[in-house]
CSV table of C-alpha atoms and ligand atoms in Angstrom, one decimal:
chain,number,residue,atom,x,y,z
A,1285,MET,CA,77.0,54.2,17.3
A,1286,ARG,CA,77.5,51.8,20.2
A,1287,PHE,CA,75.1,48.9,21.2
A,1288,SER,CA,73.9,48.6,24.7
A,1289,ALA,CA,70.8,47.2,26.4
A,1290,LEU,CA,69.8,50.7,27.2
A,1291,ARG,CA,70.2,51.8,23.7
A,1292,ILE,CA,68.1,49.0,22.4
A,1293,LEU,CA,65.3,49.7,24.9
A,1294,LYS,CA,65.4,53.4,23.9
A,1295,GLU,CA,65.3,52.7,20.2
A,1296,GLY,CA,62.5,50.3,20.9
A,1297,LEU,CA,60.4,52.8,22.5
A,1298,THR,CA,61.0,55.5,19.9
A,1299,GLY,CA,60.3,53.7,16.7
A,1300,ASN,CA,63.9,52.5,15.9
A,1301,LYS,CA,64.6,55.8,14.2
A,1302,GLY,CA,68.2,56.4,15.8
A,1303,TRP,CA,70.1,53.7,14.4
A,1304,THR,CA,72.7,54.6,11.7
A,1305,PRO,CA,74.4,52.5,8.9
A,1306,HIS,CA,77.0,50.0,10.2
A,1307,TRP,CA,79.8,51.4,7.9
A,1308,ARG,CA,80.2,54.2,5.4
A,1309,ASP,CA,80.1,53.9,1.6
A,1310,PRO,CA,83.3,55.7,0.7
A,1311,ALA,CA,84.8,56.3,-2.8
A,1312,PRO,CA,88.2,54.8,-3.1
A,1313,LYS,CA,91.2,57.2,-2.3
A,1314,PRO,CA,94.1,57.4,-4.7
A,1315,ALA,CA,96.5,55.8,-2.2
A,1316,TYR,CA,96.5,53.8,1.0
A,1317,ASP,CA,99.1,52.4,3.3
A,1318,VAL,CA,97.6,48.9,3.1
A,1319,ILE,CA,95.0,47.4,0.7
A,1320,VAL,CA,93.3,44.2,1.6
A,1321,ILE,CA,91.8,42.4,-1.4
A,1322,GLY,CA,88.7,40.6,-0.4
A,1323,GLY,CA,86.0,41.6,2.0
A,1324,GLY,CA,85.2,38.2,3.5
A,1325,GLY,CA,85.6,37.3,7.1
A,1326,HIS,CA,89.4,37.0,6.9
A,1327,GLY,CA,89.9,40.2,4.9
A,1328,LEU,CA,87.5,42.2,7.3
A,1329,ALA,CA,89.0,40.8,10.4
A,1330,THR,CA,92.6,41.6,9.1
A,1331,ALA,CA,91.5,45.3,8.5
A,1332,PHE,CA,90.0,45.4,12.0
A,1333,TYR,CA,93.2,44.2,13.7
A,1334,LEU,CA,95.4,46.3,11.5
A,1335,ALA,CA,93.6,49.3,12.9
A,1336,GLN,CA,92.9,48.1,16.5
A,1337,GLU,CA,96.3,46.4,17.2
A,1338,HIS,CA,98.7,48.1,14.9
A,1339,GLY,CA,97.3,51.6,14.7
A,1340,LEU,CA,97.2,51.3,10.7
A,1341,THR,CA,94.0,53.0,9.6
A,1342,ASN,CA,94.9,54.3,6.2
A,1343,VAL,CA,93.6,50.9,5.0
A,1344,ALA,CA,91.0,49.8,2.4
A,1345,VAL,CA,89.2,46.6,2.0
A,1346,LEU,CA,88.3,46.0,-1.7
A,1347,GLU,CA,85.5,43.6,-2.2
A,1348,LYS,CA,84.2,42.7,-5.7
A,1349,GLY,CA,80.7,41.9,-4.4
A,1350,TYR,CA,79.0,42.8,-1.1
A,1351,ILE,CA,80.1,42.2,2.4
A,1352,GLY,CA,79.0,38.7,3.5
A,1353,GLY,CA,78.3,37.4,0.0
A,1354,GLY,CA,81.2,34.9,-0.2
A,1355,ASN,CA,82.0,31.9,2.0
A,1356,VAL,CA,81.7,34.1,5.3
A,1357,GLY,CA,78.0,34.1,4.6
A,1358,ARG,CA,77.7,30.5,3.2
A,1359,ASN,CA,79.2,28.3,5.8
A,1360,THR,CA,77.7,26.1,8.5
A,1361,THR,CA,79.2,28.2,11.3
A,1362,ILE,CA,80.9,25.7,13.2
A,1363,VAL,CA,83.6,27.1,15.7
A,1364,ARG,CA,86.1,24.7,17.3
A,1365,ALA,CA,89.8,24.2,18.4
A,1366,ASN,CA,90.1,20.5,18.1
A,1367,TYR,CA,93.1,20.1,15.8
A,1368,ASN,CA,95.9,17.6,16.2
A,1369,MET,CA,98.9,18.7,14.2
A,1370,PRO,CA,101.5,21.2,15.6
A,1371,GLY,CA,100.9,24.4,13.8
A,1372,ASN,CA,97.1,23.9,13.5
A,1373,SER,CA,96.6,23.0,17.1
A,1374,GLU,CA,98.2,26.4,18.5
A,1375,PHE,CA,96.6,28.5,15.7
A,1376,TYR,CA,92.9,27.3,16.2
A,1377,SER,CA,93.5,27.5,20.0
A,1378,HIS,CA,94.5,31.2,19.6
A,1379,SER,CA,91.4,31.8,17.3
A,1380,LEU,CA,89.0,30.2,19.7
A,1381,LYS,CA,90.3,32.4,22.5
A,1382,LEU,CA,89.7,35.5,20.3
A,1383,TRP,CA,86.2,34.2,19.5
A,1384,GLU,CA,85.6,34.1,23.3
A,1385,GLY,CA,86.1,37.9,23.7
A,1386,LEU,CA,84.9,38.8,20.2
A,1387,GLU,CA,81.4,40.2,21.0
A,1388,GLU,CA,83.0,42.5,23.6
A,1389,SER,CA,85.9,43.6,21.4
A,1390,LEU,CA,83.6,44.5,18.5
A,1391,ASN,CA,80.6,45.6,20.6
A,1392,TYR,CA,78.4,43.2,18.2
A,1393,ASN,CA,76.3,40.4,18.9
A,1394,VAL,CA,77.8,37.5,16.7
A,1395,MET,CA,75.6,35.0,18.5
A,1396,HIS,CA,78.6,32.9,19.5
A,1397,SER,CA,77.2,29.8,21.1
A,1398,GLN,CA,79.6,27.3,22.8
A,1399,ARG,CA,77.1,24.5,22.6
A,1400,GLY,CA,79.8,21.7,22.3
A,1401,VAL,CA,80.9,19.7,19.4
A,1402,LEU,CA,80.8,15.8,19.3
A,1403,ASN,CA,83.1,14.0,17.0
A,1404,LEU,CA,81.6,10.4,16.7
A,1405,PHE,CA,83.9,7.4,16.3
A,1406,HIS,CA,82.9,3.9,15.1
A,1407,SER,CA,85.7,1.6,15.4
A,1408,ASP,CA,88.8,0.8,17.8
A,1409,GLY,CA,91.1,2.6,15.4
A,1410,GLN,CA,89.0,5.7,15.3
A,1411,ARG,CA,88.8,5.6,19.1
A,1412,ASP,CA,92.6,5.5,19.3
A,1413,TYR,CA,92.8,8.6,16.9
A,1414,ALA,CA,90.3,10.3,19.1
A,1415,ALA,CA,92.2,9.8,22.2
A,1416,ARG,CA,95.4,11.1,20.6
A,1417,ARG,CA,93.7,14.1,19.4
A,1418,ALA,CA,92.1,14.7,22.7
A,1419,ASN,CA,95.6,14.5,24.3
A,1420,SER,CA,96.9,17.1,21.8
A,1421,MET,CA,94.0,19.5,22.5
A,1422,ILE,CA,94.5,19.1,26.3
A,1423,ASN,CA,98.3,19.7,25.9
A,1424,GLN,CA,97.5,22.8,23.9
A,1425,GLY,CA,95.3,24.0,27.0
A,1426,ASP,CA,92.0,23.3,25.3
A,1427,ASP,CA,89.2,21.1,26.4
A,1428,ALA,CA,88.5,17.6,25.3
A,1429,ILE,CA,86.6,14.7,26.8
A,1430,LEU,CA,86.3,11.2,25.5
A,1431,LEU,CA,82.9,9.8,25.8
A,1432,ASP,CA,82.0,6.2,25.7
A,1433,ARG,CA,78.7,5.0,23.9
A,1434,GLU,CA,76.5,5.5,27.0
A,1435,GLY,CA,78.0,9.0,27.6
A,1436,VAL,CA,77.0,9.9,23.9
A,1437,ARG,CA,73.6,8.4,24.3
A,1438,LYS,CA,72.8,10.4,27.3
A,1439,MET,CA,73.4,13.6,25.2
A,1440,VAL,CA,72.1,12.6,21.8
A,1441,PRO,CA,69.7,9.6,22.3
A,1442,TYR,CA,68.0,10.0,18.9
A,1443,LEU,CA,71.2,8.7,17.0
A,1444,ASP,CA,71.1,5.2,15.4
A,1445,PHE,CA,73.6,3.5,17.8
A,1446,GLU,CA,73.3,0.1,16.6
A,1447,ASN,CA,73.7,0.8,12.8
A,1448,VAL,CA,75.3,-2.5,11.5
A,1449,ARG,CA,77.9,-0.6,9.2
A,1450,PHE,CA,78.6,2.5,11.6
A,1451,PRO,CA,77.8,1.5,15.4
A,1452,ILE,CA,78.6,4.4,17.6
A,1453,TYR,CA,81.4,3.5,19.9
A,1454,GLY,CA,81.8,7.0,21.5
A,1455,ALA,CA,82.7,10.5,20.7
A,1456,LEU,CA,85.4,13.0,21.3
A,1457,TYR,CA,83.5,16.0,23.0
A,1458,HIS,CA,84.8,19.6,22.8
A,1459,PRO,CA,82.4,21.6,25.2
A,1460,ARG,CA,84.1,25.0,24.1
A,1461,GLY,CA,83.3,24.5,20.5
A,1462,GLY,CA,80.0,25.6,19.0
A,1463,THR,CA,78.6,28.0,16.4
A,1464,ALA,CA,78.2,31.7,15.6
A,1465,ARG,CA,76.0,33.6,13.4
A,1466,HIS,CA,78.1,33.8,10.0
A,1467,ASP,CA,77.1,37.2,8.5
A,1468,ALA,CA,77.0,38.9,11.8
A,1469,VAL,CA,80.7,38.1,12.2
A,1470,ALA,CA,81.4,39.8,8.8
A,1471,TRP,CA,79.1,42.7,9.7
A,1472,GLY,CA,80.7,43.1,13.1
A,1473,TYR,CA,84.2,43.2,11.7
A,1474,ALA,CA,83.2,45.5,9.0
A,1475,ARG,CA,81.7,47.8,11.4
A,1476,GLY,CA,84.5,47.7,13.9
A,1477,ALA,CA,87.1,48.3,11.1
A,1478,ASP,CA,85.0,51.3,9.7
A,1479,MET,CA,84.7,52.8,13.1
A,1480,ARG,CA,88.5,52.9,13.3
A,1481,GLY,CA,88.9,54.7,9.9
A,1482,VAL,CA,89.2,51.7,7.4
A,1483,ASP,CA,87.4,52.2,4.0
A,1484,ILE,CA,85.3,49.4,3.1
A,1485,ILE,CA,84.7,49.6,-0.6
A,1486,GLN,CA,82.0,47.2,-2.1
A,1487,ASN,CA,81.5,46.5,-5.8
A,1488,CYS,CA,85.3,47.0,-6.4
A,1489,GLU,CA,86.9,44.2,-8.1
A,1490,VAL,CA,90.8,43.9,-8.2
A,1491,THR,CA,91.7,43.2,-11.8
A,1492,GLY,CA,95.5,43.6,-11.7
A,1493,ILE,CA,98.3,44.0,-9.2
A,1494,ASP,CA,100.9,46.7,-10.1
A,1495,ILE,CA,104.5,45.7,-9.3
A,1496,ASP,CA,107.6,47.7,-10.0
A,1497,ASN,CA,111.2,46.4,-9.5
A,1498,GLY,CA,110.0,43.4,-7.4
A,1499,ARG,CA,107.8,45.6,-5.1
A,1500,VAL,CA,104.1,46.0,-5.1
A,1501,THR,CA,102.9,49.6,-5.8
A,1502,GLY,CA,99.1,49.3,-5.9
A,1503,VAL,CA,96.2,47.6,-7.6
A,1504,GLN,CA,94.0,48.0,-10.8
A,1505,THR,CA,90.3,47.9,-10.1
A,1506,THR,CA,86.9,48.2,-11.7
A,1507,ARG,CA,86.8,51.6,-9.9
A,1508,GLY,CA,90.3,52.7,-11.2
A,1509,ALA,CA,93.9,52.3,-10.2
A,1510,ILE,CA,94.7,52.7,-6.4
A,1511,LYS,CA,98.2,53.0,-4.9
A,1512,ALA,CA,99.4,51.2,-1.9
A,1513,LYS,CA,102.5,50.4,0.0
A,1514,LYS,CA,101.4,47.0,1.1
A,1515,VAL,CA,98.7,44.7,-0.3
A,1516,GLY,CA,97.2,41.5,1.3
A,1517,ILE,CA,95.6,38.9,-0.9
A,1518,VAL,CA,92.7,37.3,1.2
A,1519,VAL,CA,90.2,35.9,-1.4
A,1520,ALA,CA,89.4,32.3,-0.3
A,1521,GLY,CA,88.3,30.4,-3.5
A,1522,ARG,CA,89.6,33.0,-5.7
A,1523,SER,CA,93.1,33.0,-4.5
A,1524,SER,CA,94.8,31.3,-7.4
A,1525,GLN,CA,93.2,33.9,-9.8
A,1526,VAL,CA,94.2,36.8,-7.8
A,1527,ALA,CA,97.7,35.5,-7.2
A,1528,ALA,CA,98.0,35.0,-10.8
A,1529,MET,CA,97.7,38.6,-11.4
A,1530,ALA,CA,101.0,39.0,-9.6
A,1531,GLY,CA,102.5,36.2,-11.8
A,1532,MET,CA,102.3,33.6,-8.9
A,1533,ARG,CA,101.0,30.0,-9.4
A,1534,LEU,CA,99.6,28.8,-6.0
A,1535,PRO,CA,99.4,25.2,-4.5
A,1536,ILE,CA,95.6,25.8,-4.3
A,1537,GLU,CA,92.8,24.1,-6.0
A,1538,SER,CA,89.2,25.5,-5.7
A,1539,HIS,CA,86.4,23.1,-5.0
A,1540,VAL,CA,82.7,23.3,-4.4
A,1541,LEU,CA,81.3,22.6,-0.8
A,1542,GLN,CA,77.5,22.4,-0.4
A,1543,ALA,CA,75.3,22.9,2.7
A,1544,PHE,CA,71.6,22.4,3.5
A,1545,VAL,CA,69.0,23.8,5.8
A,1546,THR,CA,65.7,22.4,6.8
A,1547,GLU,CA,62.4,24.2,7.7
A,1548,GLY,CA,62.4,25.6,11.3
A,1549,LEU,CA,61.8,23.0,14.0
A,1550,LYS,CA,61.4,23.2,17.9
A,1551,PRO,CA,64.9,22.7,19.6
A,1552,CYS,CA,66.0,19.2,19.2
A,1553,ILE,CA,69.8,19.2,18.5
A,1554,ASP,CA,71.8,21.0,21.2
A,1555,GLN,CA,75.4,20.4,20.1
A,1556,VAL,CA,77.1,20.1,16.8
A,1557,ILE,CA,77.4,16.5,15.8
A,1558,THR,CA,79.9,15.3,13.3
A,1559,PHE,CA,79.8,11.9,11.6
A,1560,GLY,CA,83.2,11.8,9.9
A,1561,MET,CA,82.8,8.1,8.6
A,1562,GLY,CA,79.7,9.1,6.8
A,1563,HIS,CA,80.8,12.6,5.8
A,1564,PHE,CA,78.0,14.3,7.5
A,1565,TYR,CA,77.7,16.9,10.3
A,1566,ILE,CA,74.8,18.7,11.8
A,1567,SER,CA,73.7,21.5,14.1
A,1568,GLN,CA,70.5,23.5,14.7
A,1569,SER,CA,70.4,27.2,14.0
A,1570,ASP,CA,68.9,29.6,16.4
A,1571,LYS,CA,66.0,30.0,14.0
A,1572,GLY,CA,65.2,26.3,14.3
A,1573,GLY,CA,66.6,25.0,10.9
A,1574,LEU,CA,68.7,21.9,11.0
A,1575,VAL,CA,72.0,23.0,9.2
A,1576,PHE,CA,74.0,20.2,7.7
A,1577,GLY,CA,76.6,19.2,5.1
A,1578,GLY,CA,79.0,16.7,4.1
A,1579,ASP,CA,82.1,16.5,1.8
A,1580,LEU,CA,83.4,18.4,-1.1
A,1581,ASP,CA,81.7,17.8,-4.6
A,1582,MET,CA,85.1,16.2,-5.6
A,1583,TYR,CA,85.9,18.4,-8.8
A,1584,ALA,CA,87.6,21.7,-9.2
A,1585,SER,CA,85.1,24.4,-10.0
A,1586,TYR,CA,84.3,28.3,-9.5
A,1587,ALA,CA,80.6,27.7,-9.6
A,1588,ALA,CA,79.2,28.4,-6.1
A,1589,ARG,CA,76.5,25.6,-6.4
A,1590,GLY,CA,76.8,22.0,-6.1
A,1591,ASN,CA,75.6,18.8,-7.9
A,1592,LEU,CA,73.1,16.2,-7.2
A,1593,PRO,CA,75.1,13.0,-6.5
A,1594,LEU,CA,76.6,14.8,-3.5
A,1595,VAL,CA,73.1,15.9,-2.4
A,1596,GLU,CA,72.0,12.2,-2.4
A,1597,HIS,CA,75.2,11.3,-0.5
A,1598,VAL,CA,74.6,13.8,2.3
A,1599,MET,CA,71.0,12.9,2.6
A,1600,GLU,CA,71.8,9.2,2.8
A,1601,ALA,CA,74.5,9.9,5.5
A,1602,GLY,CA,72.0,11.9,7.5
A,1603,MET,CA,69.5,9.1,7.4
A,1604,THR,CA,72.1,6.5,8.4
A,1605,LEU,CA,73.0,8.6,11.5
A,1606,MET,CA,69.6,9.9,12.7
A,1607,PRO,CA,66.8,8.4,10.8
A,1608,MET,CA,64.4,11.0,12.4
A,1609,ILE,CA,65.7,13.6,10.0
A,1610,GLY,CA,63.8,12.1,7.2
A,1611,LYS,CA,60.7,13.8,8.5
A,1612,ALA,CA,62.3,17.3,8.0
A,1613,LYS,CA,61.8,19.2,4.8
A,1614,VAL,CA,64.8,20.6,3.3
A,1615,LEU,CA,64.3,24.3,2.5
A,1616,ARG,CA,67.4,25.2,0.4
A,1617,SER,CA,70.9,24.3,-0.5
A,1618,TRP,CA,73.8,26.3,-1.6
A,1619,GLY,CA,77.5,26.0,-2.3
A,1620,GLY,CA,80.7,28.0,-1.8
A,1621,ILE,CA,84.2,27.9,-3.3
A,1622,MET,CA,86.9,26.3,-1.2
A,1623,ASP,CA,90.5,27.2,-1.3
A,1624,MET,CA,92.0,23.7,-0.9
A,1625,SER,CA,95.7,23.4,0.0
A,1626,PRO,CA,97.7,20.1,-0.5
A,1627,ASP,CA,98.0,19.4,3.2
A,1628,GLY,CA,94.6,20.7,4.3
A,1629,SER,CA,96.2,23.5,6.2
A,1630,PRO,CA,96.3,27.3,5.5
A,1631,ILE,CA,99.0,29.7,4.2
A,1632,ILE,CA,99.8,33.0,6.0
A,1633,ASP,CA,103.0,34.4,4.6
A,1634,LYS,CA,104.8,36.9,2.6
A,1635,THR,CA,105.4,36.3,-1.1
A,1636,HIS,CA,108.7,36.9,-3.0
A,1637,ILE,CA,107.2,40.2,-4.2
A,1638,GLN,CA,108.0,42.9,-1.6
A,1639,GLY,CA,105.0,44.3,0.1
A,1640,LEU,CA,102.6,41.5,-1.2
A,1641,TYR,CA,101.1,39.2,1.3
A,1642,LEU,CA,99.0,36.0,1.2
A,1643,ASP,CA,96.3,34.5,3.5
A,1644,CYS,CA,94.6,31.4,1.9
A,1645,GLY,CA,94.4,27.6,1.9
A,1646,TRP,CA,91.5,27.5,4.6
A,1647,CYS,CA,89.8,24.7,2.9
A,1648,TYR,CA,86.4,23.9,4.4
A,1649,GLY,CA,87.3,25.1,7.9
A,1650,GLY,CA,88.2,28.8,7.6
A,1651,PHE,CA,85.1,30.2,9.4
A,1652,LYS,CA,86.4,29.3,12.9
A,1653,ALA,CA,89.8,30.8,11.7
A,1654,VAL,CA,88.4,34.2,11.0
A,1655,PRO,CA,89.6,36.0,14.2
A,1656,GLY,CA,92.8,34.1,14.4
A,1657,SER,CA,93.7,34.5,10.7
A,1658,GLY,CA,92.7,38.3,10.8
A,1659,ASN,CA,94.8,38.7,13.9
A,1660,CYS,CA,97.9,36.9,12.6
A,1661,PHE,CA,97.7,38.2,9.0
A,1662,ALA,CA,97.5,41.9,10.3
A,1663,HIS,CA,100.6,41.2,12.6
A,1664,LEU,CA,102.6,39.8,9.6
A,1665,VAL,CA,101.4,42.8,7.3
A,1666,ALA,CA,102.1,45.4,9.9
A,1667,GLN,CA,105.4,43.9,11.3
A,1668,ASP,CA,106.8,42.0,8.5
A,1669,ARG,CA,107.3,39.0,10.8
A,1670,PRO,CA,104.9,36.0,11.4
A,1671,HIS,CA,102.7,36.0,14.5
A,1672,PRO,CA,103.9,33.0,16.7
A,1673,ALA,CA,100.6,31.2,16.4
A,1674,ALA,CA,100.8,31.2,12.6
A,1675,ALA,CA,104.7,30.8,12.1
A,1676,ARG,CA,104.2,27.3,10.5
A,1677,PHE,CA,101.8,28.5,7.9
A,1678,ARG,CA,104.6,29.0,5.3
A,1679,LEU,CA,104.1,29.0,1.7
A,1680,ASP,CA,107.4,27.3,0.9
A,1681,ARG,CA,106.5,24.1,2.7
A,1682,PHE,CA,104.8,22.9,-0.6
A,1683,ARG,CA,108.1,23.4,-2.5
A,1684,THR,CA,110.4,22.0,0.2
A,1685,GLY,CA,108.1,19.4,1.8
A,1686,VAL,CA,109.4,20.4,5.2
A,1687,GLY,CA,106.8,21.5,7.7
A,1688,LEU,CA,103.6,20.0,6.0
A,1689,MET,CA,100.8,19.8,8.3
A,1690,ASP,CA,98.7,16.9,6.8
A,1691,GLU,CA,95.8,17.1,9.5
A,1692,GLU,CA,93.6,14.3,7.8
A,1693,GLY,CA,96.5,12.0,6.8
A,1694,THR,CA,95.3,11.9,3.3
A,1695,GLY,CA,98.4,13.0,1.5
A,1696,SER,CA,98.7,15.7,-0.9
A,1697,GLN,CA,95.4,15.4,-2.9
A,1698,HIS,CA,93.3,18.5,-2.4
A,1699,ASN,CA,90.0,16.8,-2.8
A,1700,LEU,CA,90.6,14.1,-0.1
A,1701,HIS,CA,90.9,16.5,2.7
B,2616,LIG,C1,79.0,25.2,2.7
B,2616,LIG,C2,80.1,25.7,3.5
B,2616,LIG,C3,80.3,25.2,4.8
B,2616,LIG,C4,81.4,25.6,5.6
B,2616,LIG,N1,81.4,25.3,7.0
B,2616,LIG,C5,82.3,25.7,7.7
B,2616,LIG,C6,82.3,25.5,9.2
B,2616,LIG,O1,81.2,25.0,9.6
B,2616,LIG,N2,83.1,26.0,9.9
B,2616,LIG,C7,84.2,26.5,9.4
B,2616,LIG,O2,85.3,26.9,10.1
B,2616,LIG,N3,84.4,26.8,8.0
B,2616,LIG,C8,83.5,26.4,7.2
B,2616,LIG,N4,83.5,26.7,5.9
B,2616,LIG,C9,84.6,27.4,5.3
B,2616,LIG,C10,84.7,28.9,5.5
B,2616,LIG,O3,83.4,29.4,5.1
B,2616,LIG,C11,85.7,29.6,4.7
B,2616,LIG,O4,87.0,29.0,4.8
B,2616,LIG,C12,86.0,31.0,5.1
B,2616,LIG,O5,84.9,31.7,5.0
B,2616,LIG,C13,86.9,31.6,3.8
B,2616,LIG,O6,87.3,32.9,4.3
B,2616,LIG,P1,86.6,34.3,4.0
B,2616,LIG,O7,85.4,34.5,4.9
B,2616,LIG,O8,87.4,35.4,3.8
B,2616,LIG,O9,86.0,34.0,2.5
B,2616,LIG,P2,85.0,34.8,1.6
B,2616,LIG,O10,83.7,35.3,2.3
B,2616,LIG,O11,84.7,33.9,0.4
B,2616,LIG,O12,85.8,36.1,1.1
B,2616,LIG,C14,86.6,36.2,0.0
B,2616,LIG,C15,86.1,37.5,-0.6
B,2616,LIG,O13,87.1,37.9,-1.5
B,2616,LIG,C16,86.3,38.5,-2.7
B,2616,LIG,N5,87.1,38.6,-3.9
B,2616,LIG,C17,87.3,37.5,-4.7
B,2616,LIG,N6,88.1,38.0,-5.8
B,2616,LIG,C18,88.2,39.3,-5.7
B,2616,LIG,C19,88.8,40.2,-6.4
B,2616,LIG,N7,89.4,40.1,-7.6
B,2616,LIG,N8,88.7,41.6,-5.9
B,2616,LIG,C20,87.9,41.9,-4.9
B,2616,LIG,N9,87.3,40.9,-4.1
B,2616,LIG,C21,87.5,39.6,-4.4
B,2616,LIG,C22,85.0,37.6,-2.7
B,2616,LIG,O14,84.1,38.3,-3.5
B,2616,LIG,C23,84.8,37.3,-1.4
B,2616,LIG,O15,83.8,38.1,-0.8
B,2616,LIG,C24,82.4,26.3,5.1
B,2616,LIG,C25,82.2,26.8,3.7
B,2616,LIG,C26,81.3,26.4,3.0
B,2616,LIG,C27,81.2,26.9,1.6
């Protein structure tokens, strides 16, 4: 089933009776060439690119819940390529380029909207860092504009520019950054993978990883044992638990990140605005809700919900930046489980077990990485060598200390990234 303007018109005029399910509901086969554990954005994108770019279609994605129920359906949907460090810079640049052609390659409307991202700065030191970061972005071939206070005021006049503690000095503006509809990204990749022959198996939790003589041979699941030549672990906040099934201890801590949405309002925030000093960021969804969030809850947890001190902190930061927000009613809040790595950067690598691969450590920034991660992980799994854009995301950097990408400059504390 392909989507087109003509098809939508025809279905609209004939009672929408011709649509078919986006993906099948197959029972697990006894064996696959590749099993991808985790049907989040990264797992589904991996399966899609395995089929699309490498011709591997005897592939299953095993998801313990339902497609879109994890972080891929819980995030605040910001897509950008404004990283500073070598490694991250080229990877997110690669990912953004994939975003820009995604709707066409998936034949699916993921509502990718390049509305621009503004990173505010509030001191001379922060301005210097923004200028360095802008230069890295431009060197990478991406777009960056340094705005002074008046430039920012023209775009977002409703901010509190004269706040005594956080006066706005200017912003790093990234016009190609923006947002996308998060669950549509999961559905689009699921549909694209299914169309190419991948089995997407929901309600199928992996409970064990079978290893024989240093080589992976399959997995144990709540729907029985399944054999596989290769297995990819792509389970975000559950990475440590699933890797432990293969006897591995990962340098990952799982932390809660919360987000909030208000009632629908008329369009008032055109860009994505980030207020790093106050740990607050905001955009407006296409339905009109103001979507915002802040920092981690600062304790390790597997509970996909947050606590009240962080709610208070985020609301205070929002009121500091844009007092008008106090008039909006918050509809709901939720949490997701973040796979925090010590340097705030991801891991896409082989493991010491032959045929077992790992994709994790996305911290609170893995939605924008979905196309790039799927694309690079599929390359690694299919070809047994890293994709050039992800070659620095090695697991052994945490043992050797060589090649760390400490994007935030906060050292090795997971909860400070
Ligand atoms: C509140 C919030 C805001 C965020 N905002 C942004 C943002 O604005 N921009 C951005 O780039 N990133 C953002 N992120 C981060 C981003 O959502 C994540 O980094 C990314 O979604 C993680 O990858 P995923 O989609 O594959 O994860 P998930 O969707 O969590 O996928 C992992 C899947 O693995 C499954 N799984 C786990 N264990 C097993 C098992 N044993 N067997 C089978 N399946 C298993 C889970 O059920 C889950 O569906 C945010 C996250 C949160 C929570």
